[in-house]
Amino acid sequence: DGGTHVPAVVIGTGYGAAVAALRLGEAGVETLMLEMGQQWDKPGSDGKVFTGMLKPDERSSWFKKRTEAPLGSFLWLDVVNRDITPYAGVLDRVNYDQMSVYVGRGVGGGSLVNGGMAVTPKRSYFEEVLPQVDAAEMYDRYFPRANSTLRVNHIDTKWFEDTEWYKFARVSRDQAGKAGLGTTFVPNVYDWDHMRREATGEAPKSALAGEVIYGNNHGKMSLDKTYLATALGTGKVTIRTLHKVKSVRTQKDGSYVLTVEETDAYGKTLAVKEISCTYLFLGAGSLGSTELLLRARETGALPDLSSEIGKGWGPNGNIMTARANHMWNPTGAKQSSIPALGIDDWNNPTAPVFAEIAPMPAGLETWVSLYLAITKNPERGTFVYDAASDRADLRWTRDQNAPGVAAAKSLFDRVNKANGTIYRYDLFGTRLKAFADDFCYHPLGGAVLGKATDLYGRVAGAKNLYVTDGSLIPGSIGVNPFVTITALAERNVERVIQQDIKTK
Ligand code: FDA
């Protein structure tokens, strides 16, 4: 495909990208998807596609010499991380000056590594975050469409109450209850029936074998099994893997030219190609799409792009924390890696928090209760292009996470007080630290809807150029974000195909 022209290119294969490709394919538009990561369908020498969480090999990480797991320590010992060969593995940790961001790499983007929690945001908060979007249309049409196409399903609550695999969640629920806090079941794209059969031995174990952040070998309906499989089925969509888009420019006729580097899985450059297209969809995620747009603006390739590009970034208020339970209150050596419950204190007027009750599937009793708190931190960061490194740097300081830490602390102080427990200080690095305020799972913003783009993701100052991913959401959505990213992409691409694209 070097030097060729295609009608539509979609950069990336995450949620927003997958929606765009499926709907373009259905409309009969030849579409090429360019993904910097690998297709995860071939087993390694151990017979498995993905490596495990406890003894990860090179498949775990995107070009690292050592794994960089979110829980890097236990009793302050660096027992979790391993030395590995740099390789096109599935989980990346992009380290900016004062914030690190975890993202998935491969066909399916974040869906390959995430916890699968499929949460539709509270309507009132959606309206607060994206007031220009017709919420009625979203909740009547696009959220249901996203949920069904993603194959979101619900846990059998009777099984949940009985199974040893969710003891950790029941313990956390009881403790939250003692502090007057309510919990809610969280839908997922992991097939709960598969998980139940894992427990009885009828299906191979994945969630029940601790697999998640380095990929699930079974059970999870990641995008390659849903949106992308259907997109390929249209016969109009092609995916090229290990193809990284380096830059975007325009030609006189208004078409786009992409400079694309193809590598092998160890990073050796195989080819540098130029691919041109009429319609260009950016689905490279908050970090990837923002960087491509900033680079294009700052190098003069697309000089008319808005000064809003790079702004409005946030970590969705992510703060991770853990509590230590009493010896008589174990959380279980057996823990499903897929979260099933959240503590819902979002209606709290001073410090709203939605806290996922996260597992710690260590394979042994740890007495730990772990949480990923989503807080309503109003602070925002900005991406700035650095010409010397040709990278987008994130201007975000650690103290900008103080409101998030304060909200999480306010909630878990109440839980600790009601249960006579304390925080764990040994899990987030080699110093005393109870709140992980230096990394996130939910990067949002950078090309915000209605600011850097119009109300349907059309990039301001360019024609036939669209943002379709998490970059559109201004830094916070109050729950785990992929359902919102998917539903918003559904809404936008429907309009764009109707109004902008010549279909046959
Ligand atoms: P996404 O990041 O999914 O996809 C972008 C794709 O573009 C990637 O495949 C990337 O490799 C590719 N790309 C980037 N730059 C490129 C370039 N220049 N050229 C070619 N390809 C390029 N959310 C949720 O709702 N529920 C959950 O339970 C969780 N849990 C969770 C756990 C962990 C560990 C992580 C890291 C994340 C989550 N998330 C989550 C977050 C969720 O996964 C995330 O919000 C979405 O994947 C974002 O979707 P996007 O479409 O924005 O991009």
Coordinates of C-alpha atoms and ligand atoms in Angstrom, one line a residue:
D1 CA 0.0 0.0 0.0
G2 CA 3.0 2.4 -0.2
G3 CA 2.2 5.4 -2.4
T4 CA -1.4 4.3 -2.8
H5 CA -4.6 6.2 -2.3
V6 CA -7.6 4.9 -0.3
P7 CA -10.9 6.7 0.2
A8 CA -10.8 6.6 4.0
V9 CA -8.1 6.0 6.6
V10 CA -8.7 5.4 10.3
I11 CA -5.7 5.7 12.5
G12 CA -5.8 3.3 15.4
T13 CA -8.1 0.4 16.2
G14 CA -9.4 1.3 19.7
Y15 CA -13.1 2.2 20.5
G16 CA -13.5 5.3 18.4
A17 CA -11.6 3.9 15.5
A18 CA -13.5 0.7 15.5
V19 CA -16.9 2.5 15.4
A20 CA -15.7 4.7 12.5
A21 CA -14.4 1.7 10.5
L22 CA -17.5 -0.4 11.0
R23 CA -19.9 2.3 10.0
L24 CA -17.7 3.4 7.0
G25 CA -17.5 -0.3 5.9
E26 CA -21.2 -0.7 6.2
A27 CA -21.7 2.4 4.1
G28 CA -19.5 0.8 1.4
V29 CA -16.5 3.1 1.9
E30 CA -13.1 1.4 1.3
T31 CA -11.3 1.9 4.6
L32 CA -7.8 1.3 5.7
M33 CA -7.0 1.0 9.5
L34 CA -3.4 1.7 10.5
E35 CA -2.4 0.3 13.9
M36 CA 1.0 0.7 15.5
G37 CA 0.5 -2.5 17.6
Q38 CA 0.2 -6.1 16.7
Q39 CA -2.8 -8.4 16.0
W40 CA -3.1 -10.6 19.1
D41 CA -4.2 -13.9 17.7
K42 CA -1.0 -16.1 17.4
P43 CA 0.0 -18.2 20.4
G44 CA 3.6 -17.8 21.7
S45 CA 5.9 -20.7 22.6
D46 CA 3.8 -21.4 25.7
G47 CA 0.7 -21.9 23.6
K48 CA -0.9 -18.7 24.8
V49 CA -1.5 -15.5 23.0
F50 CA -1.0 -13.2 26.0
T51 CA 1.4 -13.5 28.9
G52 CA 0.3 -13.8 32.5
M53 CA 0.2 -11.1 35.1
L54 CA 2.5 -12.7 37.7
K55 CA 5.4 -13.7 35.5
P56 CA 5.1 -11.4 32.5
D57 CA 7.4 -11.8 29.5
E58 CA 8.1 -9.4 26.6
R59 CA 4.5 -9.7 25.3
S60 CA 3.4 -7.7 28.3
S61 CA 4.9 -4.3 27.5
W62 CA 5.4 -1.8 24.6
F63 CA 9.1 -1.5 24.1
K64 CA 10.3 -1.6 27.7
K65 CA 13.5 -3.1 29.3
R66 CA 11.5 -3.8 32.4
T67 CA 7.8 -4.2 33.0
E68 CA 6.1 -1.2 34.6
A69 CA 3.1 -2.6 36.5
P70 CA 0.7 -0.2 38.2
L71 CA 1.2 -1.9 41.5
G72 CA 5.0 -2.0 41.4
S73 CA 5.7 -3.2 44.9
F74 CA 4.5 -5.3 47.7
L75 CA 5.8 -4.6 51.3
W76 CA 7.9 -2.0 49.5
L77 CA 9.8 -4.7 47.6
D78 CA 10.1 -4.5 43.8
V79 CA 8.8 -8.1 43.5
V80 CA 6.3 -7.5 40.8
N81 CA 8.3 -6.2 37.8
R82 CA 10.6 -8.2 35.5
D83 CA 13.4 -7.5 33.0
I84 CA 12.2 -8.1 29.5
T85 CA 13.4 -7.7 25.9
P86 CA 12.0 -4.5 24.2
Y87 CA 9.1 -5.7 22.1
A88 CA 5.7 -4.6 20.6
G89 CA 3.9 -5.9 23.7
V90 CA 0.3 -5.1 24.5
L91 CA 0.4 -2.6 27.4
D92 CA 2.2 0.7 27.2
R93 CA 2.9 3.1 30.0
V94 CA 3.6 6.6 28.5
N95 CA 5.7 8.5 31.0
Y96 CA 5.3 12.2 31.0
D97 CA 7.1 14.5 33.4
Q98 CA 4.5 14.2 36.3
M99 CA 1.9 11.8 35.0
S100 CA 2.1 8.3 33.5
V101 CA -0.7 7.0 31.3
Y102 CA -1.4 3.4 30.6
V103 CA -2.7 2.5 27.1
G104 CA -3.3 -0.6 25.1
R105 CA -1.3 -1.3 21.9
G106 CA -2.6 -3.7 19.3
V107 CA -5.7 -4.4 17.2
G108 CA -8.4 -3.4 19.7
G109 CA -6.5 -0.7 21.5
G110 CA -7.4 -0.3 25.2
S111 CA -10.0 -3.1 24.9
L112 CA -7.1 -5.6 25.0
V113 CA -5.8 -4.6 28.4
N114 CA -8.7 -3.0 30.2
G115 CA -11.0 -4.3 32.9
G116 CA -14.0 -4.4 30.6
M117 CA -16.1 -2.3 32.9
A118 CA -18.9 -1.0 30.7
V119 CA -20.5 1.9 32.5
T120 CA -23.0 4.3 31.0
P121 CA -22.5 7.7 32.8
K122 CA -25.1 9.3 34.9
R123 CA -27.2 11.4 32.5
S124 CA -27.0 14.5 34.7
Y125 CA -23.2 14.4 34.6
F126 CA -23.0 13.6 30.9
E127 CA -25.1 16.8 30.4
E128 CA -22.8 18.8 32.6
V129 CA -19.7 17.6 30.7
L130 CA -21.0 17.8 27.1
P131 CA -23.9 20.3 27.3
Q132 CA -24.0 20.8 23.6
V133 CA -24.8 17.2 22.8
D134 CA -28.4 16.2 22.8
A135 CA -28.6 13.8 25.8
A136 CA -32.0 12.4 24.9
E137 CA -30.6 11.2 21.6
M138 CA -27.6 9.7 23.3
Y139 CA -29.5 7.8 26.0
D140 CA -32.3 6.7 23.6
R141 CA -30.2 5.7 20.7
Y142 CA -26.4 5.8 20.9
F143 CA -25.7 4.4 24.3
P144 CA -28.0 1.4 23.7
R145 CA -26.3 0.9 20.3
A146 CA -22.8 1.0 21.9
N147 CA -23.8 -1.3 24.7
S148 CA -25.3 -3.9 22.4
T149 CA -22.5 -3.8 19.7
L150 CA -19.9 -4.0 22.5
R151 CA -21.8 -7.1 23.8
V152 CA -22.1 -5.7 27.3
N153 CA -23.5 -8.2 29.8
H154 CA -24.5 -8.4 33.4
I155 CA -23.3 -10.7 36.2
D156 CA -25.6 -13.3 37.6
T157 CA -26.0 -11.8 41.1
K158 CA -26.8 -15.1 42.7
W159 CA -23.5 -16.5 41.5
F160 CA -21.7 -13.3 42.6
E161 CA -23.1 -13.8 46.2
D162 CA -21.9 -17.5 46.3
T163 CA -18.6 -17.6 44.6
E164 CA -15.2 -17.5 46.4
W165 CA -13.9 -15.5 43.4
Y166 CA -15.8 -12.4 44.4
K167 CA -15.2 -12.6 48.2
F168 CA -12.9 -9.5 47.9
A169 CA -15.8 -7.5 46.4
R170 CA -18.3 -8.6 49.0
V171 CA -15.9 -7.7 51.8
S172 CA -15.4 -4.2 50.3
R173 CA -19.2 -3.9 49.9
D174 CA -19.8 -4.7 53.5
Q175 CA -17.2 -2.3 54.7
A176 CA -18.5 0.5 52.5
G177 CA -22.0 -0.3 53.9
K178 CA -20.7 0.2 57.4
A179 CA -19.7 3.7 56.4
G180 CA -23.2 4.3 54.9
L181 CA -22.0 4.0 51.3
G182 CA -23.9 2.2 48.6
T183 CA -22.5 -0.1 45.9
T184 CA -23.7 -0.9 42.4
F185 CA -23.1 -3.9 40.1
V186 CA -21.1 -2.9 37.0
P187 CA -21.8 -4.4 33.6
N188 CA -18.8 -5.8 31.6
V189 CA -17.7 -7.0 28.2
Y190 CA -16.2 -10.0 29.8
D191 CA -18.6 -12.9 29.2
W192 CA -19.9 -13.6 32.8
D193 CA -21.2 -17.0 31.7
H194 CA -17.7 -17.9 30.5
M195 CA -16.3 -16.9 33.9
R196 CA -18.9 -19.0 35.7
R197 CA -17.8 -22.0 33.6
E198 CA -14.1 -21.1 34.4
A199 CA -15.1 -21.6 38.0
T200 CA -16.6 -25.0 37.5
G201 CA -13.7 -26.1 35.3
E202 CA -15.8 -26.3 32.1
A203 CA -13.9 -23.4 30.4
P204 CA -10.3 -22.5 30.4
K205 CA -9.4 -19.9 33.0
S206 CA -8.6 -16.3 32.1
A207 CA -10.3 -13.9 34.5
L208 CA -9.9 -16.6 37.1
A209 CA -6.2 -17.0 36.3
G210 CA -5.4 -13.4 37.0
E211 CA -5.3 -12.3 33.4
V212 CA -6.3 -8.7 32.5
I213 CA -3.8 -5.9 32.0
Y214 CA -1.5 -7.9 29.7
G215 CA -4.5 -9.4 27.9
N216 CA -7.1 -12.0 28.4
N217 CA -6.6 -15.3 26.7
H218 CA -10.3 -16.2 27.0
G219 CA -13.7 -14.7 27.9
K220 CA -13.3 -11.1 27.1
M221 CA -15.2 -9.6 24.2
S222 CA -12.5 -7.2 23.2
L223 CA -13.0 -5.0 20.0
D224 CA -11.3 -7.6 17.7
K225 CA -14.2 -9.9 18.6
T226 CA -17.0 -7.3 18.2
Y227 CA -16.8 -4.1 16.3
L228 CA -13.6 -4.9 14.3
A229 CA -14.7 -8.5 13.4
T230 CA -18.0 -7.0 12.0
A231 CA -16.1 -4.2 10.2
L232 CA -13.8 -6.8 8.5
G233 CA -16.9 -8.8 7.6
T234 CA -18.2 -5.9 5.5
G235 CA -15.3 -6.7 3.1
K236 CA -14.5 -3.0 2.9
V237 CA -12.2 -2.7 5.8
T238 CA -8.5 -3.6 6.0
I239 CA -6.2 -3.5 9.0
R240 CA -2.4 -3.0 8.8
T241 CA -0.6 -3.8 12.0
L242 CA 2.8 -2.5 13.2
H243 CA 2.1 0.5 11.0
K244 CA 2.7 3.7 13.0
V245 CA 1.5 7.0 11.5
K246 CA 4.3 9.6 12.0
S247 CA 2.8 12.6 10.4
V248 CA -0.1 14.1 8.4
R249 CA -0.1 16.7 5.7
T250 CA -2.4 17.9 2.9
Q251 CA -2.1 18.1 -0.8
K252 CA -3.4 20.7 -3.2
D253 CA -6.5 18.7 -4.0
G254 CA -7.4 18.6 -0.3
S255 CA -6.5 14.9 0.2
Y256 CA -4.3 13.8 3.1
V257 CA -0.9 12.2 3.0
L258 CA 0.3 10.1 5.9
T259 CA 3.9 9.2 6.5
V260 CA 3.7 5.7 8.0
E261 CA 6.5 3.6 9.5
E262 CA 6.2 -0.2 9.3
T263 CA 8.3 -2.1 11.8
D264 CA 8.8 -5.7 12.9
A265 CA 7.8 -6.7 16.4
Y266 CA 11.2 -5.9 17.8
G267 CA 11.1 -2.3 16.4
K268 CA 13.2 -2.7 13.3
T269 CA 12.0 -0.4 10.5
L270 CA 10.9 -2.4 7.5
A271 CA 9.5 0.4 5.4
V272 CA 8.5 4.0 5.4
K273 CA 5.3 4.5 3.3
E274 CA 3.2 7.4 2.1
I275 CA -0.5 6.6 2.1
S276 CA -3.0 9.2 0.8
C277 CA -6.7 9.4 1.5
T278 CA -9.7 11.6 1.1
Y279 CA -11.2 11.2 4.5
L280 CA -9.1 10.9 7.6
F281 CA -10.3 9.7 11.0
L282 CA -8.1 10.0 14.0
G283 CA -8.7 7.2 16.5
A284 CA -5.3 7.0 18.0
G285 CA -6.6 7.8 21.5
S286 CA -6.3 10.9 23.6
L287 CA -2.5 10.8 23.5
G288 CA -2.0 9.6 20.0
S289 CA -4.6 11.8 18.1
T290 CA -3.7 14.9 20.1
E291 CA 0.0 14.4 19.3
L292 CA -0.6 13.9 15.6
L293 CA -2.7 17.1 15.4
L294 CA -0.3 19.2 17.4
R295 CA 2.6 18.0 15.3
A296 CA 0.7 18.9 12.1
R297 CA -0.1 22.3 13.4
E298 CA 3.3 23.2 14.9
T299 CA 5.3 21.9 11.9
G300 CA 3.2 23.9 9.5
A301 CA 1.7 20.9 7.8
L302 CA -1.8 21.9 8.9
P303 CA -1.2 25.5 10.1
D304 CA -4.9 26.4 10.4
L305 CA -5.8 23.9 13.2
S306 CA -7.3 25.5 16.2
S307 CA -5.3 26.8 19.2
E308 CA -7.6 24.5 21.3
I309 CA -5.7 21.4 20.1
G310 CA -3.8 20.0 23.1
K311 CA -6.1 21.6 25.7
G312 CA -8.7 20.1 28.1
W313 CA -6.8 17.0 29.0
G314 CA -7.6 15.1 32.2
P315 CA -7.1 11.7 33.9
N316 CA -10.8 11.2 34.6
G317 CA -10.0 11.9 38.2
N318 CA -8.2 8.5 38.5
I319 CA -6.7 7.8 41.9
M320 CA -5.8 4.3 43.0
T321 CA -5.7 3.4 46.7
A322 CA -5.7 0.4 48.9
R323 CA -6.8 -0.5 52.5
A324 CA -5.4 -3.1 54.8
N325 CA -8.0 -5.4 56.4
H326 CA -7.9 -7.1 59.8
M327 CA -6.5 -10.7 59.9
W328 CA -10.0 -12.0 60.6
N329 CA -11.3 -10.3 57.4
P330 CA -9.4 -11.9 54.5
T331 CA -10.2 -10.9 50.9
G332 CA -9.4 -14.3 49.4
A333 CA -6.5 -16.0 47.7
K334 CA -8.8 -16.5 44.7
Q335 CA -9.9 -13.3 43.0
S336 CA -11.4 -12.7 39.6
S337 CA -9.4 -10.1 37.7
I338 CA -12.6 -8.5 36.4
P339 CA -14.2 -6.0 38.7
A340 CA -18.0 -6.4 39.4
L341 CA -18.9 -3.7 41.9
G342 CA -18.4 0.0 42.3
I343 CA -18.9 2.2 45.4
D344 CA -21.2 4.9 44.1
D345 CA -20.9 8.2 46.0
W346 CA -21.2 10.4 42.9
N347 CA -24.1 12.4 44.3
N348 CA -21.9 13.5 47.3
P349 CA -22.1 17.3 47.1
T350 CA -18.6 18.1 48.2
A351 CA -16.4 15.2 47.0
P352 CA -18.1 13.0 44.3
V353 CA -16.4 9.6 43.9
F354 CA -17.2 6.5 41.9
A355 CA -14.8 3.8 43.1
E356 CA -14.3 0.6 41.3
I357 CA -13.7 -2.3 43.8
A358 CA -10.6 -3.7 42.1
P359 CA -9.2 -7.1 42.6
M360 CA -5.6 -7.9 43.6
P361 CA -5.3 -11.4 42.1
A362 CA -1.9 -12.2 43.7
G363 CA -2.7 -15.9 44.1
L364 CA -2.3 -15.7 47.9
E365 CA -4.1 -14.0 50.7
T366 CA -3.0 -10.3 51.0
W367 CA -5.8 -8.8 53.1
V368 CA -5.8 -5.9 50.6
S369 CA -8.9 -4.1 49.4
L370 CA -7.9 -2.2 46.3
Y371 CA -9.8 0.6 44.5
L372 CA -9.6 2.7 41.4
A373 CA -11.4 5.9 42.4
I374 CA -12.9 8.1 39.7
T375 CA -13.1 11.6 41.2
K376 CA -14.4 14.9 39.9
N377 CA -11.1 16.6 39.7
P378 CA -11.6 19.9 37.8
E379 CA -7.9 20.4 37.0
R380 CA -6.9 20.1 33.3
G381 CA -3.6 19.6 31.6
T382 CA -2.3 20.7 28.2
F383 CA -0.2 19.0 25.5
V384 CA 2.6 21.1 24.0
Y385 CA 4.6 20.1 21.0
D386 CA 8.4 19.8 21.6
A387 CA 10.2 20.2 18.3
A388 CA 13.5 18.7 19.6
S389 CA 12.0 15.4 20.6
D390 CA 9.1 15.6 18.0
R391 CA 6.8 14.6 20.9
A392 CA 3.8 16.1 22.6
D393 CA 4.7 16.8 26.2
L394 CA 2.0 16.8 28.8
R395 CA 1.9 19.9 31.1
W396 CA 0.3 18.5 34.2
T397 CA 1.8 18.8 37.7
R398 CA 1.5 16.3 40.5
D399 CA -0.3 18.9 42.7
Q400 CA -3.1 19.1 40.1
N401 CA -4.1 15.7 41.4
A402 CA -4.6 17.0 44.9
P403 CA -8.3 17.5 44.5
G404 CA -8.7 13.9 43.4
V405 CA -6.6 12.6 46.3
A406 CA -8.6 14.7 48.7
A407 CA -11.9 13.3 47.4
A408 CA -10.7 9.7 47.5
K409 CA -9.3 10.2 51.0
S410 CA -12.5 11.7 52.2
L411 CA -14.4 8.6 51.1
F412 CA -11.9 6.0 52.3
D413 CA -11.2 7.8 55.6
R414 CA -14.9 7.1 56.2
V415 CA -14.6 3.5 55.3
N416 CA -11.5 3.1 57.5
K417 CA -13.1 4.8 60.4
A418 CA -16.2 2.7 60.2
N419 CA -14.2 -0.5 60.1
G420 CA -11.2 0.3 62.3
T421 CA -8.8 -0.2 59.4
I422 CA -5.9 1.7 57.8
Y423 CA -4.5 2.3 54.3
R424 CA -1.8 0.2 52.7
Y425 CA 1.3 2.3 52.1
D426 CA 3.6 -0.3 50.4
L427 CA 2.0 -0.9 47.0
F428 CA 2.7 2.2 44.9
G429 CA 6.5 2.3 44.8
T430 CA 9.3 2.1 47.3
R431 CA 8.3 4.9 49.6
L432 CA 5.3 5.3 51.9
K433 CA 2.4 6.1 49.6
A434 CA -1.3 5.5 50.1
F435 CA -2.7 7.2 47.0
A436 CA -1.4 6.6 43.5
D437 CA -1.6 10.1 42.1
D438 CA 1.0 9.7 39.4
F439 CA -0.7 7.4 36.9
C440 CA -4.0 7.0 35.2
Y441 CA -6.0 4.5 33.0
H442 CA -8.5 7.0 31.6
P443 CA -6.8 9.7 29.5
L444 CA -9.4 12.0 28.1
G445 CA -9.3 15.2 26.1
G446 CA -6.8 17.1 23.9
A447 CA -9.1 17.7 21.0
V448 CA -12.3 18.6 22.8
L449 CA -15.7 18.4 21.1
G450 CA -17.0 21.8 20.3
K451 CA -13.6 23.4 20.8
A452 CA -10.9 21.8 18.7
T453 CA -13.6 20.3 16.6
D454 CA -17.2 21.1 15.7
L455 CA -20.0 19.3 17.6
Y456 CA -19.5 16.1 15.5
G457 CA -15.7 15.7 15.7
R458 CA -14.9 17.6 12.5
V459 CA -11.5 19.1 13.1
A460 CA -11.7 22.9 13.0
G461 CA -9.5 24.5 10.3
A462 CA -9.5 21.3 8.1
K463 CA -11.8 19.5 5.8
N464 CA -12.6 15.8 5.8
L465 CA -10.5 15.4 9.0
Y466 CA -12.2 13.9 12.1
V467 CA -11.4 13.0 15.7
T468 CA -13.4 9.9 16.8
D469 CA -11.8 8.9 20.2
G470 CA -11.4 9.8 23.8
S471 CA -9.7 13.1 22.8
L472 CA -13.1 14.6 22.3
I473 CA -14.2 14.2 26.0
P474 CA -13.0 17.1 28.2
G475 CA -11.0 15.3 30.8
S476 CA -13.7 13.7 32.9
I477 CA -16.8 11.6 32.5
G478 CA -17.3 10.3 36.1
V479 CA -17.3 6.6 35.2
N480 CA -15.0 4.2 33.2
P481 CA -15.0 5.9 29.8
F482 CA -15.1 3.4 26.9
V483 CA -18.9 3.1 26.6
T484 CA -19.1 6.9 26.3
I485 CA -16.3 7.0 23.8
T486 CA -18.1 4.4 21.7
A487 CA -21.5 6.0 21.9
L488 CA -20.2 9.4 21.1
A489 CA -18.3 8.0 18.1
E490 CA -21.5 6.3 16.9
R491 CA -23.4 9.6 17.0
N492 CA -20.7 11.6 15.3
V493 CA -19.8 9.1 12.5
E494 CA -23.5 8.7 11.6
R495 CA -23.8 12.4 11.0
V496 CA -20.5 12.6 9.1
I497 CA -21.3 9.7 6.8
Q498 CA -24.7 11.3 6.0
Q499 CA -23.4 14.7 5.4
D500 CA -19.8 14.6 4.3
I501 CA -19.0 11.3 2.6
K502 CA -19.7 10.3 -0.9
T503 CA -21.0 6.7 -0.6
K504 CA -21.7 4.5 -3.5
Ligands
FDA1 P1 -7.5 3.5 22.4 O1 -6.4 3.9 23.3 O2 -8.4 2.4 22.9 O3 -6.9 3.1 21.0 C1 -6.0 3.9 20.3 C2 -5.2 2.9 19.4 O4 -4.5 3.7 18.5 C3 -4.2 2.0 20.1 O5 -4.4 0.7 19.6 C4 -2.9 2.5 19.7 O6 -1.9 1.5 19.5 C5 -3.2 3.2 18.3 N1 -2.3 4.3 17.9 C6 -1.9 5.3 18.7 N2 -1.1 6.1 18.0 C7 -1.0 5.6 16.8 C8 -0.2 6.0 15.6 N3 0.5 7.1 15.5 N4 -0.3 5.2 14.5 C9 -1.0 4.0 14.5 N5 -1.7 3.6 15.6 C10 -1.7 4.4 16.7 N6 -12.2 1.9 30.4 C11 -13.5 1.4 30.7 O7 -14.5 2.0 30.3 N7 -13.6 0.3 31.6 C12 -12.5 -0.3 32.1 O8 -12.7 -1.3 32.9 C13 -11.2 0.2 31.8 N8 -10.1 -0.4 32.4 C14 -8.9 0.0 32.0 C15 -7.8 -0.7 32.4 C16 -6.5 -0.4 31.9 C17 -5.3 -1.1 32.4 C18 -6.4 0.6 30.9 C19 -5.0 1.0 30.3 C20 -7.5 1.3 30.5 C21 -8.7 1.0 31.0 N9 -9.9 1.7 30.5 C22 -11.1 1.3 30.9 C23 -9.8 2.8 29.6 C24 -10.1 2.5 28.2 O9 -9.4 1.3 27.7 C25 -9.8 3.7 27.3 O10 -10.6 4.8 27.7 C26 -10.1 3.4 25.8 O11 -9.4 2.3 25.3 C27 -9.8 4.6 25.0 O12 -10.4 4.4 23.7 P2 -9.9 5.3 22.4 O13 -10.7 4.9 21.3 O14 -9.8 6.7 22.8 O15 -8.4 4.8 22.1

